[in-house]
PDB file of C-alpha atoms in Angstrom:
ATOM      1  CA  UNK A 271      85.795  64.098 134.939  1.00 42.00           C
ATOM      2  CA  UNK A 272      81.830  64.032 135.192  1.00 39.00           C
ATOM      3  CA  UNK A 273      80.187  60.391 135.205  1.00 43.00           C
ATOM      4  CA  UNK A 274      76.845  60.128 133.716  1.00 41.00           C
ATOM      5  CA  UNK A 275      74.557  57.175 132.670  1.00 36.00           C
ATOM      6  CA  UNK A 276      72.842  57.274 129.371  1.00 37.00           C
ATOM      7  CA  UNK A 277      69.459  58.256 129.095  1.00 40.00           C
ATOM      8  CA  UNK A 278      68.043  56.752 125.794  1.00 34.00           C
ATOM      9  CA  UNK A 279      69.540  52.975 126.166  1.00 37.00           C
ATOM     10  CA  UNK A 280      66.181  51.216 126.472  1.00 37.00           C
ATOM     11  CA  UNK A 281      64.571  52.462 123.551  1.00 37.00           C
ATOM     12  CA  UNK A 282      68.227  52.002 121.455  1.00 37.00           C
ATOM     13  CA  UNK A 283      68.032  47.771 122.319  1.00 34.00           C
ATOM     14  CA  UNK A 284      66.360  46.846 120.090  1.00 34.00           C
ATOM     15  CA  UNK A 285      68.864  48.075 117.010  1.00 35.00           C
ATOM     16  CA  UNK A 286      71.282  45.612 118.496  1.00 36.00           C
ATOM     17  CA  UNK A 287      71.897  42.489 118.618  1.00 37.00           C
ATOM     18  CA  UNK A 288      75.807  36.476 122.443  1.00 35.00           C
ATOM     19  CA  UNK A 289      71.666  25.946 128.355  1.00 32.00           C
ATOM     20  CA  UNK A 290      69.951  23.204 127.272  1.00 35.00           C
ATOM     21  CA  UNK A 291      69.474  20.547 123.464  1.00 37.00           C
ATOM     22  CA  UNK A 292      71.335  17.110 124.104  1.00 38.00           C
ATOM     23  CA  UNK A 293      69.991  16.029 121.584  1.00 34.00           C
ATOM     24  CA  UNK A 294      69.771  18.621 119.012  1.00 40.00           C
ATOM     25  CA  UNK A 295      72.559  19.799 117.206  1.00 40.00           C
ATOM     26  CA  UNK A 296      72.922  23.716 114.892  1.00 50.00           C
ATOM     27  CA  UNK A 297      72.157  23.444 111.391  1.00 47.00           C
ATOM     28  CA  UNK A 298      74.967  24.509 109.253  1.00 42.00           C
ATOM     29  CA  UNK A 299      73.583  28.110 108.509  1.00 42.00           C
ATOM     30  CA  UNK A 300      73.382  28.834 112.270  1.00 46.00           C
ATOM     31  CA  UNK A 301      77.303  27.241 112.848  1.00 47.00           C
ATOM     32  CA  UNK A 302      78.727  29.711 110.403  1.00 42.00           C
ATOM     33  CA  UNK A 303      76.948  32.878 110.732  1.00 47.00           C
ATOM     34  CA  UNK A 304      80.868  34.299 112.594  1.00 51.00           C
ATOM     35  CA  UNK A 305      82.790  36.499 110.878  1.00 49.00           C
ATOM     36  CA  UNK A 306      85.617  35.310 108.671  1.00 48.00           C
ATOM     37  CA  UNK A 307      89.230  36.389 109.285  1.00 47.00           C
ATOM     38  CA  UNK A 308      90.551  35.701 105.820  1.00 45.00           C
ATOM     39  CA  UNK A 309      91.276  39.695 105.521  1.00 41.00           C
ATOM     40  CA  UNK A 310      93.000  39.608 108.923  1.00 48.00           C
ATOM     41  CA  UNK A 311      96.886  39.613 108.345  1.00 44.00           C
ATOM     42  CA  UNK A 312      98.340  36.761 109.238  1.00 45.00           C
ATOM     43  CA  UNK A 313     102.393  37.030 110.752  1.00 45.00           C
ATOM     44  CA  UNK A 314     105.098  37.782 107.861  1.00 46.00           C
ATOM     45  CA  UNK A 315     108.568  36.271 107.845  1.00 46.00           C
ATOM     46  CA  UNK A 316     111.294  36.963 105.590  1.00 52.00           C
ATOM     47  CA  UNK A 317     113.148  33.701 104.285  1.00 52.00           C
ATOM     48  CA  UNK A 318     115.376  33.540 107.942  1.00 51.00           C
ATOM     49  CA  UNK A 319     112.189  33.497 109.762  1.00 51.00           C
ATOM     50  CA  UNK A 320     110.613  30.835 108.234  1.00 50.00           C
ATOM     51  CA  UNK A 321     113.628  28.984 109.481  1.00 55.00           C
ATOM     52  CA  UNK A 322     111.778  29.862 113.065  1.00 79.00           C
ATOM     53  CA  UNK A 323     108.507  29.702 112.083  1.00 87.00           C
ATOM     54  CA  UNK A 324     105.998  29.800 115.172  1.00 93.00           C
ATOM     55  CA  UNK A 325     102.956  28.184 115.367  1.00 96.00           C
ATOM     56  CA  UNK A 326      99.668  28.432 116.510  1.00 97.00           C
ATOM     57  CA  UNK A 327      97.681  26.699 119.052  1.00 97.00           C
ATOM     58  CA  UNK A 328      95.365  24.266 116.803  1.00 98.00           C
ATOM     59  CA  UNK A 329      92.363  21.567 118.567  1.00 98.00           C
ATOM     60  CA  UNK A 330      90.719  19.020 116.562  1.00 98.00           C
ATOM     61  CA  UNK A 331      87.398  17.628 118.166  1.00 97.00           C
ATOM     62  CA  UNK A 332      83.423  17.170 118.623  1.00 97.00           C
ATOM     63  CA  UNK A 333      80.708  18.939 119.863  1.00 96.00           C
ATOM     64  CA  UNK A 334      78.136  16.567 122.126  1.00 94.00           C
ATOM     65  CA  UNK A 335      80.268  13.795 120.348  1.00 95.00           C
ATOM     66  CA  UNK A 336      78.898  14.538 116.879  1.00 95.00           C
ATOM     67  CA  UNK A 337      80.005  18.186 115.722  1.00 96.00           C
ATOM     68  CA  UNK A 338      83.144  17.966 113.878  1.00 97.00           C
ATOM     69  CA  UNK A 339      85.644  20.959 114.786  1.00 97.00           C
ATOM     70  CA  UNK A 340      88.487  22.209 114.045  1.00 98.00           C
ATOM     71  CA  UNK A 341      90.219  25.760 115.315  1.00 98.00           C
ATOM     72  CA  UNK A 342      93.096  27.388 116.419  1.00 98.00           C
ATOM     73  CA  UNK A 343      94.429  30.707 118.452  1.00 98.00           C
ATOM     74  CA  UNK A 344      97.738  32.995 119.097  1.00 98.00           C
ATOM     75  CA  UNK A 345      98.265  34.198 122.362  1.00 97.00           C
ATOM     76  CA  UNK A 346      99.221  37.348 123.458  1.00 97.00           C
ATOM     77  CA  UNK A 347      99.339  38.420 126.979  1.00 95.00           C
ATOM     78  CA  UNK A 348      95.625  36.628 129.133  1.00 94.00           C
ATOM     79  CA  UNK A 349      94.355  37.085 125.379  1.00 97.00           C
ATOM     80  CA  UNK A 350      93.851  34.920 122.224  1.00 98.00           C
ATOM     81  CA  UNK A 351      92.594  35.032 118.693  1.00 98.00           C
ATOM     82  CA  UNK A 352      91.705  32.326 115.851  1.00 98.00           C
ATOM     83  CA  UNK A 353      89.520  30.782 114.332  1.00 98.00           C
ATOM     84  CA  UNK A 354      87.159  28.220 114.244  1.00 98.00           C
ATOM     85  CA  UNK A 355      85.489  26.185 111.490  1.00 97.00           C
ATOM     86  CA  UNK A 356      82.399  23.782 111.520  1.00 97.00           C
ATOM     87  CA  UNK A 357      84.099  20.611 108.904  1.00 96.00           C
ATOM     88  CA  UNK A 358      80.376  19.540 109.287  1.00 94.00           C
ATOM     89  CA  UNK A 359      78.982  22.593 106.997  1.00 93.00           C
ATOM     90  CA  UNK A 360      79.124  23.316 102.954  1.00 91.00           C
ATOM     91  CA  UNK A 361      81.397  25.863 102.868  1.00 92.00           C
ATOM     92  CA  UNK A 362      84.053  25.484 105.175  1.00 94.00           C
ATOM     93  CA  UNK A 363      84.009  28.683 106.288  1.00 95.00           C
ATOM     94  CA  UNK A 364      86.130  30.103 109.480  1.00 97.00           C
ATOM     95  CA  UNK A 365      84.582  32.129 112.578  1.00 97.00           C
ATOM     96  CA  UNK A 366      86.498  34.797 113.828  1.00 98.00           C
ATOM     97  CA  UNK A 367      86.913  33.875 117.624  1.00 98.00           C
ATOM     98  CA  UNK A 368      88.322  35.928 120.738  1.00 98.00           C
ATOM     99  CA  UNK A 369      88.764  34.893 124.375  1.00 97.00           C
ATOM    100  CA  UNK A 370      90.265  35.322 127.655  1.00 96.00           C
ATOM    101  CA  UNK A 371      92.851  32.883 129.398  1.00 96.00           C
ATOM    102  CA  UNK A 372      91.693  32.988 133.197  1.00 93.00           C
ATOM    103  CA  UNK A 373      92.648  31.402 136.346  1.00 89.00           C
ATOM    104  CA  UNK A 374      93.202  28.203 136.490  1.00 87.00           C
ATOM    105  CA  UNK A 375      93.799  27.576 133.211  1.00 88.00           C
ATOM    106  CA  UNK A 376      90.245  27.933 132.003  1.00 94.00           C
ATOM    107  CA  UNK A 377      89.573  29.562 128.799  1.00 97.00           C
ATOM    108  CA  UNK A 378      86.814  31.854 128.055  1.00 97.00           C
ATOM    109  CA  UNK A 379      86.077  31.772 123.896  1.00 98.00           C
ATOM    110  CA  UNK A 380      83.690  33.859 122.094  1.00 97.00           C
ATOM    111  CA  UNK A 381      82.861  33.689 118.409  1.00 97.00           C
ATOM    112  CA  UNK A 382      81.680  36.694 116.429  1.00 96.00           C
ATOM    113  CA  UNK A 383      80.593  37.635 113.099  1.00 94.00           C
ATOM    114  CA  UNK A 384      81.423  41.071 111.635  1.00 91.00           C
ATOM    115  CA  UNK A 385      79.057  43.326 113.357  1.00 92.00           C
ATOM    116  CA  UNK A 386      79.652  42.373 117.012  1.00 94.00           C
ATOM    117  CA  UNK A 387      77.302  39.267 117.655  1.00 93.00           C
ATOM    118  CA  UNK A 388      78.543  36.621 119.619  1.00 94.00           C
ATOM    119  CA  UNK A 389      77.290  33.647 118.336  1.00 91.00           C
ATOM    120  CA  UNK A 390      78.672  31.391 120.265  1.00 94.00           C
ATOM    121  CA  UNK A 391      80.740  30.943 123.203  1.00 96.00           C
ATOM    122  CA  UNK A 392      83.469  28.325 124.619  1.00 97.00           C
ATOM    123  CA  UNK A 393      83.903  27.596 128.422  1.00 97.00           C
ATOM    124  CA  UNK A 394      86.895  25.102 128.110  1.00 97.00           C
ATOM    125  CA  UNK A 395      89.647  23.588 130.308  1.00 96.00           C
ATOM    126  CA  UNK A 396      92.909  22.624 129.219  1.00 93.00           C
ATOM    127  CA  UNK A 397      94.887  19.830 130.242  1.00 92.00           C
ATOM    128  CA  UNK A 398      97.738  18.524 127.861  1.00 92.00           C
ATOM    129  CA  UNK A 399      96.884  17.822 124.770  1.00 95.00           C
ATOM    130  CA  UNK A 400      93.247  17.779 126.239  1.00 96.00           C
ATOM    131  CA  UNK A 401      90.450  20.133 126.169  1.00 95.00           C
ATOM    132  CA  UNK A 402      87.309  19.959 127.754  1.00 97.00           C
ATOM    133  CA  UNK A 403      83.806  21.529 128.416  1.00 97.00           C
ATOM    134  CA  UNK A 404      81.243  22.921 126.715  1.00 97.00           C
ATOM    135  CA  UNK A 405      79.936  25.055 123.605  1.00 97.00           C
ATOM    136  CA  UNK A 406      77.183  26.923 124.370  1.00 94.00           C
ATOM    137  CA  UNK A 407      74.372  30.005 121.593  1.00 89.00           C
ATOM    138  CA  UNK A 408      72.925  32.280 123.269  1.00 79.00           C
ATOM    139  CA  UNK A 409      68.816  32.486 122.541  1.00 73.00           C
ATOM    140  CA  UNK A 410      68.332  35.496 120.603  1.00 65.00           C
ATOM    141  CA  UNK A 411      65.720  36.568 122.140  1.00 60.00           C
ATOM    142  CA  UNK A 412      67.556  37.258 125.602  1.00 57.00           C
ATOM    143  CA  UNK A 413      68.876  34.740 129.378  1.00 57.00           C
ATOM    144  CA  UNK A 414      65.328  34.324 129.511  1.00 58.00           C
ATOM    145  CA  UNK A 415      65.189  31.894 127.324  1.00 65.00           C
ATOM    146  CA  UNK A 416      66.949  28.545 126.507  1.00 72.00           C
ATOM    147  CA  UNK A 417      69.729  28.887 124.534  1.00 77.00           C
ATOM    148  CA  UNK A 418      71.584  25.649 122.796  1.00 88.00           C
ATOM    149  CA  UNK A 419      74.705  23.720 124.875  1.00 93.00           C
ATOM    150  CA  UNK A 420      76.939  21.005 124.103  1.00 96.00           C
ATOM    151  CA  UNK A 421      79.748  19.448 125.454  1.00 97.00           C
ATOM    152  CA  UNK A 422      83.280  19.807 124.002  1.00 97.00           C
ATOM    153  CA  UNK A 423      85.615  17.417 123.470  1.00 97.00           C
ATOM    154  CA  UNK A 424      89.223  17.973 121.891  1.00 97.00           C
ATOM    155  CA  UNK A 425      92.481  16.929 121.363  1.00 97.00           C
ATOM    156  CA  UNK A 426      95.833  18.776 120.291  1.00 97.00           C
ATOM    157  CA  UNK A 427      96.360  18.445 116.007  1.00 97.00           C
ATOM    158  CA  UNK A 428      99.376  18.507 113.823  1.00 95.00           C
ATOM    159  CA  UNK A 429      97.609  20.937 111.556  1.00 95.00           C
ATOM    160  CA  UNK A 430     100.589  23.540 111.090  1.00 95.00           C
ATOM    161  CA  UNK A 431      98.895  27.232 110.891  1.00 96.00           C
ATOM    162  CA  UNK A 432     100.969  29.873 111.559  1.00 96.00           C
ATOM    163  CA  UNK A 433     100.707  32.015 114.430  1.00 96.00           C
ATOM    164  CA  UNK A 434      98.850  35.838 113.751  1.00 97.00           C
ATOM    165  CA  UNK A 435     100.395  38.761 114.998  1.00 96.00           C
ATOM    166  CA  UNK A 436      97.969  40.435 117.368  1.00 98.00           C
ATOM    167  CA  UNK A 437      99.802  43.941 117.587  1.00 97.00           C
ATOM    168  CA  UNK A 438      97.782  46.510 116.613  1.00 97.00           C
ATOM    169  CA  UNK A 439      99.229  49.385 114.325  1.00 96.00           C
ATOM    170  CA  UNK A 440      99.244  52.497 116.633  1.00 96.00           C
ATOM    171  CA  UNK A 441      97.686  54.222 113.417  1.00 94.00           C
ATOM    172  CA  UNK A 442      94.755  52.003 113.809  1.00 95.00           C
ATOM    173  CA  UNK A 443      93.368  51.240 117.091  1.00 97.00           C
ATOM    174  CA  UNK A 444      91.351  54.778 116.428  1.00 98.00           C
ATOM    175  CA  UNK A 445      87.622  53.630 115.987  1.00 97.00           C
ATOM    176  CA  UNK A 446      84.060  52.124 117.362  1.00 98.00           C
ATOM    177  CA  UNK A 447      84.315  48.622 119.665  1.00 98.00           C
ATOM    178  CA  UNK A 448      81.371  46.423 120.505  1.00 97.00           C
ATOM    179  CA  UNK A 449      79.976  43.577 121.397  1.00 96.00           C
ATOM    180  CA  UNK A 450      76.036  41.760 121.466  1.00 93.00           C
ATOM    181  CA  UNK A 451      75.308  38.778 123.182  1.00 88.00           C
ATOM    182  CA  UNK A 452      71.656  38.635 121.939  1.00 78.00           C
ATOM    183  CA  UNK A 453      69.895  40.626 119.690  1.00 73.00           C
ATOM    184  CA  UNK A 454      67.466  41.839 122.062  1.00 68.00           C
ATOM    185  CA  UNK A 455      67.598  42.129 126.022  1.00 66.00           C
ATOM    186  CA  UNK A 456      70.973  40.657 126.492  1.00 71.00           C
ATOM    187  CA  UNK A 457      74.718  42.133 127.143  1.00 87.00           C
ATOM    188  CA  UNK A 458      75.461  44.391 125.162  1.00 93.00           C
ATOM    189  CA  UNK A 459      78.983  46.956 124.584  1.00 95.00           C
ATOM    190  CA  UNK A 460      80.415  49.420 123.250  1.00 97.00           C
ATOM    191  CA  UNK A 461      83.591  51.513 123.184  1.00 98.00           C
ATOM    192  CA  UNK A 462      85.116  53.972 121.117  1.00 98.00           C
ATOM    193  CA  UNK A 463      88.246  55.962 120.605  1.00 98.00           C
ATOM    194  CA  UNK A 464      88.511  59.140 118.445  1.00 97.00           C
ATOM    195  CA  UNK A 465      92.068  60.889 117.652  1.00 96.00           C
ATOM    196  CA  UNK A 466      91.233  64.460 119.444  1.00 95.00           C
ATOM    197  CA  UNK A 467      94.889  65.893 118.759  1.00 95.00           C
ATOM    198  CA  UNK A 468      98.551  64.142 118.834  1.00 94.00           C
ATOM    199  CA  UNK A 469      98.734  64.112 122.261  1.00 96.00           C
ATOM    200  CA  UNK A 470      95.028  62.780 123.388  1.00 96.00           C
ATOM    201  CA  UNK A 471      92.244  60.875 122.594  1.00 97.00           C
ATOM    202  CA  UNK A 472      88.464  61.065 122.949  1.00 98.00           C
ATOM    203  CA  UNK A 473      87.111  57.858 125.097  1.00 98.00           C
ATOM    204  CA  UNK A 474      83.940  56.585 125.613  1.00 97.00           C
ATOM    205  CA  UNK A 475      82.143  53.568 126.905  1.00 97.00           C
ATOM    206  CA  UNK A 476      79.482  51.196 128.092  1.00 95.00           C
ATOM    207  CA  UNK A 477      78.200  48.162 129.222  1.00 93.00           C
ATOM    208  CA  UNK A 478      74.514  47.372 129.525  1.00 91.00           C
ATOM    209  CA  UNK A 479      73.495  44.442 131.898  1.00 86.00           C
ATOM    210  CA  UNK A 480      71.128  41.746 130.438  1.00 79.00           C
ATOM    211  CA  UNK A 481      67.178  42.101 131.032  1.00 74.00           C
ATOM    212  CA  UNK A 482      65.148  42.862 133.753  1.00 71.00           C
ATOM    213  CA  UNK A 483      67.348  45.520 135.328  1.00 74.00           C
ATOM    214  CA  UNK A 484      69.289  46.653 131.825  1.00 83.00           C
ATOM    215  CA  UNK A 485      71.615  48.158 134.448  1.00 88.00           C
ATOM    216  CA  UNK A 486      74.078  50.434 133.500  1.00 91.00           C
ATOM    217  CA  UNK A 487      77.989  50.730 133.544  1.00 92.00           C
ATOM    218  CA  UNK A 488      79.266  53.708 131.453  1.00 92.00           C
ATOM    219  CA  UNK A 489      81.730  56.652 130.456  1.00 93.00           C
ATOM    220  CA  UNK A 490      80.619  58.710 128.956  1.00 94.00           C
ATOM    221  CA  UNK A 491      82.525  60.854 126.365  1.00 96.00           C
ATOM    222  CA  UNK A 492      86.375  61.990 127.786  1.00 96.00           C
ATOM    223  CA  UNK A 493      89.712  62.913 127.145  1.00 97.00           C
ATOM    224  CA  UNK A 494      92.484  60.399 128.010  1.00 97.00           C
ATOM    225  CA  UNK A 495      95.978  60.904 127.176  1.00 96.00           C
ATOM    226  CA  UNK A 496      96.677  58.994 123.991  1.00 97.00           C
ATOM    227  CA  UNK A 497      99.943  59.343 122.008  1.00 96.00           C
ATOM    228  CA  UNK A 498      98.918  58.823 118.625  1.00 91.00           C
ATOM    229  CA  UNK A 499     100.989  56.258 116.443  1.00 92.00           C
ATOM    230  CA  UNK A 500     102.637  54.765 119.470  1.00 96.00           C
ATOM    231  CA  UNK A 501     100.016  54.328 122.029  1.00 97.00           C
ATOM    232  CA  UNK A 502      97.811  50.922 122.143  1.00 97.00           C
ATOM    233  CA  UNK A 503      96.708  51.288 125.394  1.00 97.00           C
ATOM    234  CA  UNK A 504      95.764  52.920 128.363  1.00 97.00           C
ATOM    235  CA  UNK A 505      95.064  53.293 132.544  1.00 96.00           C
ATOM    236  CA  UNK A 506      90.992  55.330 133.077  1.00 94.00           C
ATOM    237  CA  UNK A 507      90.795  56.130 136.647  1.00 90.00           C
ATOM    238  CA  UNK A 508      88.197  57.245 138.375  1.00 84.00           C
ATOM    239  CA  UNK A 509      88.759  60.128 141.055  1.00 77.00           C
ATOM    240  CA  UNK A 510      85.260  58.850 142.870  1.00 74.00           C
ATOM    241  CA  UNK A 511      86.182  54.829 143.203  1.00 74.00           C
ATOM    242  CA  UNK A 512      89.490  52.911 143.513  1.00 72.00           C
ATOM    243  CA  UNK A 513      88.058  50.042 142.495  1.00 77.00           C
ATOM    244  CA  UNK A 514      86.499  50.695 139.590  1.00 85.00           C
ATOM    245  CA  UNK A 515      90.256  51.702 137.362  1.00 91.00           C
ATOM    246  CA  UNK A 516      90.532  49.472 134.076  1.00 94.00           C
ATOM    247  CA  UNK A 517      92.816  49.556 131.483  1.00 97.00           C
ATOM    248  CA  UNK A 518      91.910  49.204 127.496  1.00 98.00           C
ATOM    249  CA  UNK A 519      94.566  47.483 125.379  1.00 98.00           C
ATOM    250  CA  UNK A 520      94.340  47.440 121.815  1.00 98.00           C
ATOM    251  CA  UNK A 521      95.254  44.139 119.662  1.00 98.00           C
ATOM    252  CA  UNK A 522      94.775  44.133 116.002  1.00 97.00           C
ATOM    253  CA  UNK A 523      91.345  44.120 115.155  1.00 97.00           C
ATOM    254  CA  UNK A 524      89.382  43.894 118.741  1.00 98.00           C
ATOM    255  CA  UNK A 525      89.958  45.698 122.493  1.00 98.00           C
ATOM    256  CA  UNK A 526      90.471  43.840 125.892  1.00 98.00           C
ATOM    257  CA  UNK A 527      88.831  46.299 129.258  1.00 97.00           C
ATOM    258  CA  UNK A 528      90.366  44.726 131.962  1.00 95.00           C
ATOM    259  CA  UNK A 529      89.905  46.271 135.574  1.00 93.00           C
ATOM    260  CA  UNK A 530      93.151  46.859 137.029  1.00 91.00           C
ATOM    261  CA  UNK A 531      92.044  46.983 140.716  1.00 86.00           C
ATOM    262  CA  UNK A 532      89.255  43.566 141.571  1.00 79.00           C
ATOM    263  CA  UNK A 533      85.776  43.328 140.345  1.00 79.00           C
ATOM    264  CA  UNK A 534      84.102  46.724 140.670  1.00 80.00           C
ATOM    265  CA  UNK A 535      81.558  46.271 142.921  1.00 69.00           C
ATOM    266  CA  UNK A 536      77.915  47.663 143.297  1.00 61.00           C
ATOM    267  CA  UNK A 537      77.185  50.800 144.374  1.00 71.00           C
ATOM    268  CA  UNK A 538      79.154  53.066 141.552  1.00 79.00           C
ATOM    269  CA  UNK A 539      77.976  51.267 138.504  1.00 87.00           C
ATOM    270  CA  UNK A 540      74.647  49.660 138.175  1.00 84.00           C
ATOM    271  CA  UNK A 541      73.764  45.598 139.673  1.00 84.00           C
ATOM    272  CA  UNK A 542      75.837  43.121 137.250  1.00 82.00           C
ATOM    273  CA  UNK A 543      76.150  45.663 134.764  1.00 88.00           C
ATOM    274  CA  UNK A 544      80.525  45.872 134.092  1.00 92.00           C
ATOM    275  CA  UNK A 545      82.957  47.986 131.321  1.00 94.00           C
ATOM    276  CA  UNK A 546      85.116  44.412 131.044  1.00 94.00           C
ATOM    277  CA  UNK A 547      84.671  42.482 127.958  1.00 95.00           C
ATOM    278  CA  UNK A 548      85.930  41.690 124.512  1.00 97.00           C
ATOM    279  CA  UNK A 549      85.129  44.656 122.042  1.00 98.00           C
ATOM    280  CA  UNK A 550      85.641  43.916 118.286  1.00 98.00           C
ATOM    281  CA  UNK A 551      86.531  46.451 115.948  1.00 98.00           C
ATOM    282  CA  UNK A 552      83.275  46.586 113.587  1.00 96.00           C
ATOM    283  CA  UNK A 553      84.237  50.370 112.598  1.00 93.00           C
TER     284      UNK A 553
END
């Protein structure tokens, strides 16, 4: 297996588009740029199943003590997916959120628009019926410029939102996935899986660190064992490094990539560059 780096990434940065401001509040437009997930199917059930309906985790609270928010999510494995609604916006349009549950009950949650741009980052700690933390919106000019940050305080909501079915259709996991933290100079990631035969697929992945280094973690297109219509995940092993092996797992509308032997140390991929992350399906 040959591992090489992309040679034209620097010029591609401007084609892609995710801490301060105690007294500012985001405008309605800033808080409603994410993608509505109305088109994502909720779990369906028969009349018998309705009696045993499971409900998502739902929260209501405020950013900076002023901006009312409502958010809900369904958990599967160590990831979650749902929506956040900013109640002070005119449209009250739900925005897609996807996140990870990390050690010590720490929740790292990302807001996505339809093109994979991250419009908000939630860092939450949940204890019982309360959650606290921060909401942060990266500057669109990159990490070198301050973004907006607000404290989050929320409590469990009595609203009953049916759980989402996060299980993917094995026939529909093929495609293109991505994330972009900023329109320029920020971290980006791309992942693609293309069906080759009934038993394997072409796979490639790229993680690009932010300025000024723009360091790279990449696997150029290569063939992986993947049974179309059945498999929804695979492990990728690198002959040159045991530490850099990783798992790619697909969910409904997104993919989660995670190292399987600890974090990949510097020396194989570029400094601070990683293939790990949450990738939204965009094609």
